[in-house]
Every structure is written in C-alpha cells, then in structure tokens.
CSV table of C-alpha atoms in Angstrom, one decimal:
chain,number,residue,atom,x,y,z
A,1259,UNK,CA,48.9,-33.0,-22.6
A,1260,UNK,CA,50.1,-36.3,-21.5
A,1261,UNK,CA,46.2,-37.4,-20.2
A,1262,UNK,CA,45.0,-36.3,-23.6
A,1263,UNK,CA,47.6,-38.4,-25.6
A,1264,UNK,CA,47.2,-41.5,-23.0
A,1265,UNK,CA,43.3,-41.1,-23.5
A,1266,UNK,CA,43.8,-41.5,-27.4
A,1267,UNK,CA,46.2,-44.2,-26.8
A,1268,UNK,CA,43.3,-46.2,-25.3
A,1269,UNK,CA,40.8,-45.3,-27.5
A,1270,UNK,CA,41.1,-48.1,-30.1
A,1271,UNK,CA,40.8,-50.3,-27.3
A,1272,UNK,CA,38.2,-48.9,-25.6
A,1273,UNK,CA,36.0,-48.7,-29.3
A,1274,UNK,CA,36.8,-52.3,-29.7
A,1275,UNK,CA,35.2,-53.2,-26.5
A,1276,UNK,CA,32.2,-55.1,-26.3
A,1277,UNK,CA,31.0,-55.0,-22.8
A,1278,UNK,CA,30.8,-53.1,-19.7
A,1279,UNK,CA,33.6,-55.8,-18.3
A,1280,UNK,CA,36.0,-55.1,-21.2
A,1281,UNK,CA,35.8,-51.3,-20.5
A,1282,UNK,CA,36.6,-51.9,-17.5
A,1283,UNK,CA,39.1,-54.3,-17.3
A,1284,UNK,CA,41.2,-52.1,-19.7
A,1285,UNK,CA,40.0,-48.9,-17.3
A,1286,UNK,CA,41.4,-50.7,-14.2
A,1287,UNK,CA,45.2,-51.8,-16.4
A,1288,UNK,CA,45.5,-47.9,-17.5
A,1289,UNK,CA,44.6,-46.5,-13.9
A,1290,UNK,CA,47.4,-48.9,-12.8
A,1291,UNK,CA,49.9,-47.7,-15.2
A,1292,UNK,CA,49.4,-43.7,-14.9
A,1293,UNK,CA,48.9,-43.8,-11.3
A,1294,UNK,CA,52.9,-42.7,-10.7
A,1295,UNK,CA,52.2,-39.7,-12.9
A,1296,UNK,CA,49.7,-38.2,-11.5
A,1297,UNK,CA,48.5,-35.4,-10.4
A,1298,UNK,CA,48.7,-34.8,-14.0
A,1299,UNK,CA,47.8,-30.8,-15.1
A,1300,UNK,CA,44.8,-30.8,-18.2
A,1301,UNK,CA,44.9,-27.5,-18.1
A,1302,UNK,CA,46.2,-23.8,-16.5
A,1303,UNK,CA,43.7,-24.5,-13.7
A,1304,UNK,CA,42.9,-28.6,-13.7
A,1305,UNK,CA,45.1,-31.2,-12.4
A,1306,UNK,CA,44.0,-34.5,-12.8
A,1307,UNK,CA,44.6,-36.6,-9.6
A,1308,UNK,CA,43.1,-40.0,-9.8
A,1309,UNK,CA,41.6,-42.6,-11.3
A,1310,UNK,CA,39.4,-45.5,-10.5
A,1311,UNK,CA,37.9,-48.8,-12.2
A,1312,UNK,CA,35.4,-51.0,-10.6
A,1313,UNK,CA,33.5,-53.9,-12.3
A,1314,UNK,CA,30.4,-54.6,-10.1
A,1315,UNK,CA,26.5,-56.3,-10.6
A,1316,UNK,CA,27.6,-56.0,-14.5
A,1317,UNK,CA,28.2,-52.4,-15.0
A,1318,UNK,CA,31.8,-50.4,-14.9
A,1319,UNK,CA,32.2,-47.5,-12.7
A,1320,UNK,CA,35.2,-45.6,-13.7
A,1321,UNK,CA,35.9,-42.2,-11.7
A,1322,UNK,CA,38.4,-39.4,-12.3
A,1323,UNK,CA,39.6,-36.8,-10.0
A,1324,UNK,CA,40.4,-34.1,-10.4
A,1325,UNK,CA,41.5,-30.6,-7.9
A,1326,UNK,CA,40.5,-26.8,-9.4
A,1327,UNK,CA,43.2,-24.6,-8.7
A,1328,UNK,CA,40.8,-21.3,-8.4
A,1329,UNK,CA,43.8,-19.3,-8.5
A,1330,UNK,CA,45.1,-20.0,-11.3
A,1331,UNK,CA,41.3,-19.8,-13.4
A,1332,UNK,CA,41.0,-16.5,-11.5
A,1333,UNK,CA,44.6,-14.9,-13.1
A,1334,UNK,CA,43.5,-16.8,-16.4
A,1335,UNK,CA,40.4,-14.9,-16.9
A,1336,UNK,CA,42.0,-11.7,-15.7
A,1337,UNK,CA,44.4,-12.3,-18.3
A,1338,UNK,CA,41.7,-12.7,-21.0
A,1339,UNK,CA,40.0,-10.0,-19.6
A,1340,UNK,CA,42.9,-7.4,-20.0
A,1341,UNK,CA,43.4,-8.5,-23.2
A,1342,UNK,CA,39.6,-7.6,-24.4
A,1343,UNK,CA,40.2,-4.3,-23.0
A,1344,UNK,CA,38.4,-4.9,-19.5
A,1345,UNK,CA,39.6,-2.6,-16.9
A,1346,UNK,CA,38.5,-5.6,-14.1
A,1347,UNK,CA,40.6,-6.5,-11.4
A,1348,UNK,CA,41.6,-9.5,-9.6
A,1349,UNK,CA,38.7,-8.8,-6.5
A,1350,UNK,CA,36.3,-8.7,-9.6
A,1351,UNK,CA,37.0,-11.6,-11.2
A,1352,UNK,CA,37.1,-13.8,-7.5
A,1353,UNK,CA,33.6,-12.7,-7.0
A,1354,UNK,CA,32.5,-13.4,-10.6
A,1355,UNK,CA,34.1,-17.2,-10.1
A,1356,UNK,CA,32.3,-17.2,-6.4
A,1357,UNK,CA,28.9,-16.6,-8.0
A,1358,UNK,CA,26.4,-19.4,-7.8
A,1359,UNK,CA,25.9,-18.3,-11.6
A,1360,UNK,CA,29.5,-19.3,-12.6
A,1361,UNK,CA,29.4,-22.7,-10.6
A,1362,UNK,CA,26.5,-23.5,-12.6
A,1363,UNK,CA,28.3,-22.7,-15.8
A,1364,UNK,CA,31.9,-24.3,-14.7
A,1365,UNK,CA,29.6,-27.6,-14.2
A,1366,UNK,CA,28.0,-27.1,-17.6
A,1367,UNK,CA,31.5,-26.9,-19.2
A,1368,UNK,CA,32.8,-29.6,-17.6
A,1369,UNK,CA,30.0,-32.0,-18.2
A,1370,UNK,CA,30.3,-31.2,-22.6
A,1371,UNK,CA,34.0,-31.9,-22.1
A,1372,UNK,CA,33.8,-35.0,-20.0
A,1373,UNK,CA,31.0,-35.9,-22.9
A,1374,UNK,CA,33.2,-35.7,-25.7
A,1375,UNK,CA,36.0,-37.7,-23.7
A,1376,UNK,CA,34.0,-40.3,-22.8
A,1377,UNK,CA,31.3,-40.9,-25.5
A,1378,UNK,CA,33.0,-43.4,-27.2
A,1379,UNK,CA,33.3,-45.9,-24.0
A,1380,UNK,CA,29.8,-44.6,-22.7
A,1381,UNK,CA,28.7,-45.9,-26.0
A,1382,UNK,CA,29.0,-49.8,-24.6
A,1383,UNK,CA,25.7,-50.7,-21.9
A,1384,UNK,CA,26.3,-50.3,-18.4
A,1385,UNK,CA,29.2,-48.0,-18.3
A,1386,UNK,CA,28.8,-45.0,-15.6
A,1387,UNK,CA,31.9,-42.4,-15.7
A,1388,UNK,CA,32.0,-40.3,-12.9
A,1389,UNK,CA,34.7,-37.2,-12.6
A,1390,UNK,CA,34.6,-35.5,-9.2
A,1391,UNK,CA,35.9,-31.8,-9.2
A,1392,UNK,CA,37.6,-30.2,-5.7
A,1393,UNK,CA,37.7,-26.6,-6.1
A,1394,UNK,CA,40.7,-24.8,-4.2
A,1395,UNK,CA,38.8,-22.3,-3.2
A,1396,UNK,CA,35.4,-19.8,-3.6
A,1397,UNK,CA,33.3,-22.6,-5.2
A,1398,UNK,CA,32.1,-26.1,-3.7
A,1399,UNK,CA,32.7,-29.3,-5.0
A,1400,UNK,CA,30.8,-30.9,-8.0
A,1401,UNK,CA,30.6,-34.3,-9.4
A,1402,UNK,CA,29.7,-35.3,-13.3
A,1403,UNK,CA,28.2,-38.7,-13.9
A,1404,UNK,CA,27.5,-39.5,-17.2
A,1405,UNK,CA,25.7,-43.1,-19.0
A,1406,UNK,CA,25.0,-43.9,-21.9
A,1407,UNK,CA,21.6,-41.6,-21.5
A,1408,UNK,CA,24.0,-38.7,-21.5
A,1409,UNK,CA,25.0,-39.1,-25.3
C-alpha cells in the first residue's frame, strides 16, 4: 500500500516531465528515499525489493525488483479455490503454479499491471522500465521491459 501511495505521490511529477533525463532524475531521488523501506509487500505474494535509475546515451533505465513468495500465491489460490467450492488441495495447486501454462500467464499479468503503472512515464521518449520477478520457488525468473512501444 505504501508503493502504491508513493507511486501516486510522484505521478504529478513524473506527468510534468519532459524528457527521458527528467524522468530519471526524479526516478534516481525517489529510489534514494524509499530504499530504507524496502522490501516493501504489493501484495499477499509480492514484495517489492529494489529500485534502480540510470540516465545513459539519452534514455532512462529504471528497474524494480521484486521476490514472488510462491507460498503464499499457492495458499492464496487454495483459499479462493475453497471458497468456489473446489475440493483441490495444496499438491494441486503447486503443480498448477509449476506449469509452464501458469508462468506464461503470471508474466501476462504482470506485464498489464506494470503497464498501467508505468504508462504515464513510458509516455516521455526514451524511457525503458524494466521489473525483474524472483520466484521463491516452482517457477523461474521473468523480467518485463516495457517502452513507449508497449502503450
């Protein structure tokens, strides 16, 4: 909650910008400023854990990180689960999460989201946000880049 109300904190700021070097430059003050409160949870399962600004050959590279605690998504979607009625059980659900099916869709997912919280900076030229994803467990890594192609 705190990531979400810092992100909208910036926002103005970031809309205002007018290059890849203002982006940026505000990107590298607010990585500065959260870094002693993270790893930050954005969810039951995502814990945001760092984040990086780099102005270089006229384009901004900004990267989050951020760990997936496969655990906790596992006992979340049990939960849902029971609560449609499903008689699954927690083996179940770890190989559903394992599947090469459900990587592809967890990557989907997380791609729209990053999207929506970063169009508005993806919107200035030469901006490249990057969020790295470290699984706990049962799935390998992933990254999401997105440019202003993406939008």
């Amino acid at each position: 909650m705190r990531m979400v109300a810092a992100l909208l904190l910036l926002l103005p700021i970031w809309v205002q910008a007018e290059s890849a070097k203002d982006v940026c430059d505000t990107a590298k003050k607010y990585a500065a400023s959260i870094q002693n409160q993270l790893p930050m949870n954005v969810d039951a399962a995502t814990r945001w854990t760092g984040m990086s600004a780099v102005y270089s050959d006229s384009t901004c590279l900004i990267n989050h990180t951020n760990v997936l605690d496969m655990a906790s998504l596992a006992q979340e979607i049990l939960h849902v689960e029971r609560q449609r009625g499903s008689q699954v059980n927690i083996a179940d659900v770890r190989n559903y999460i394992s599947s090469p099916s459900y990587r592809d869709f967890l990557v989907d997912i997380s791609k729209d989201a990053n999207l929506r919280k970063s169009s508005r900076i993806l919107a200035v030229p030469n901006v490249v946000v990057t969020t790295d994803y470290f699984p706990t467990a049962l799935i390998e890594p992933f990254s999401i880049t997105l440019t202003q192609d993406d939008l």
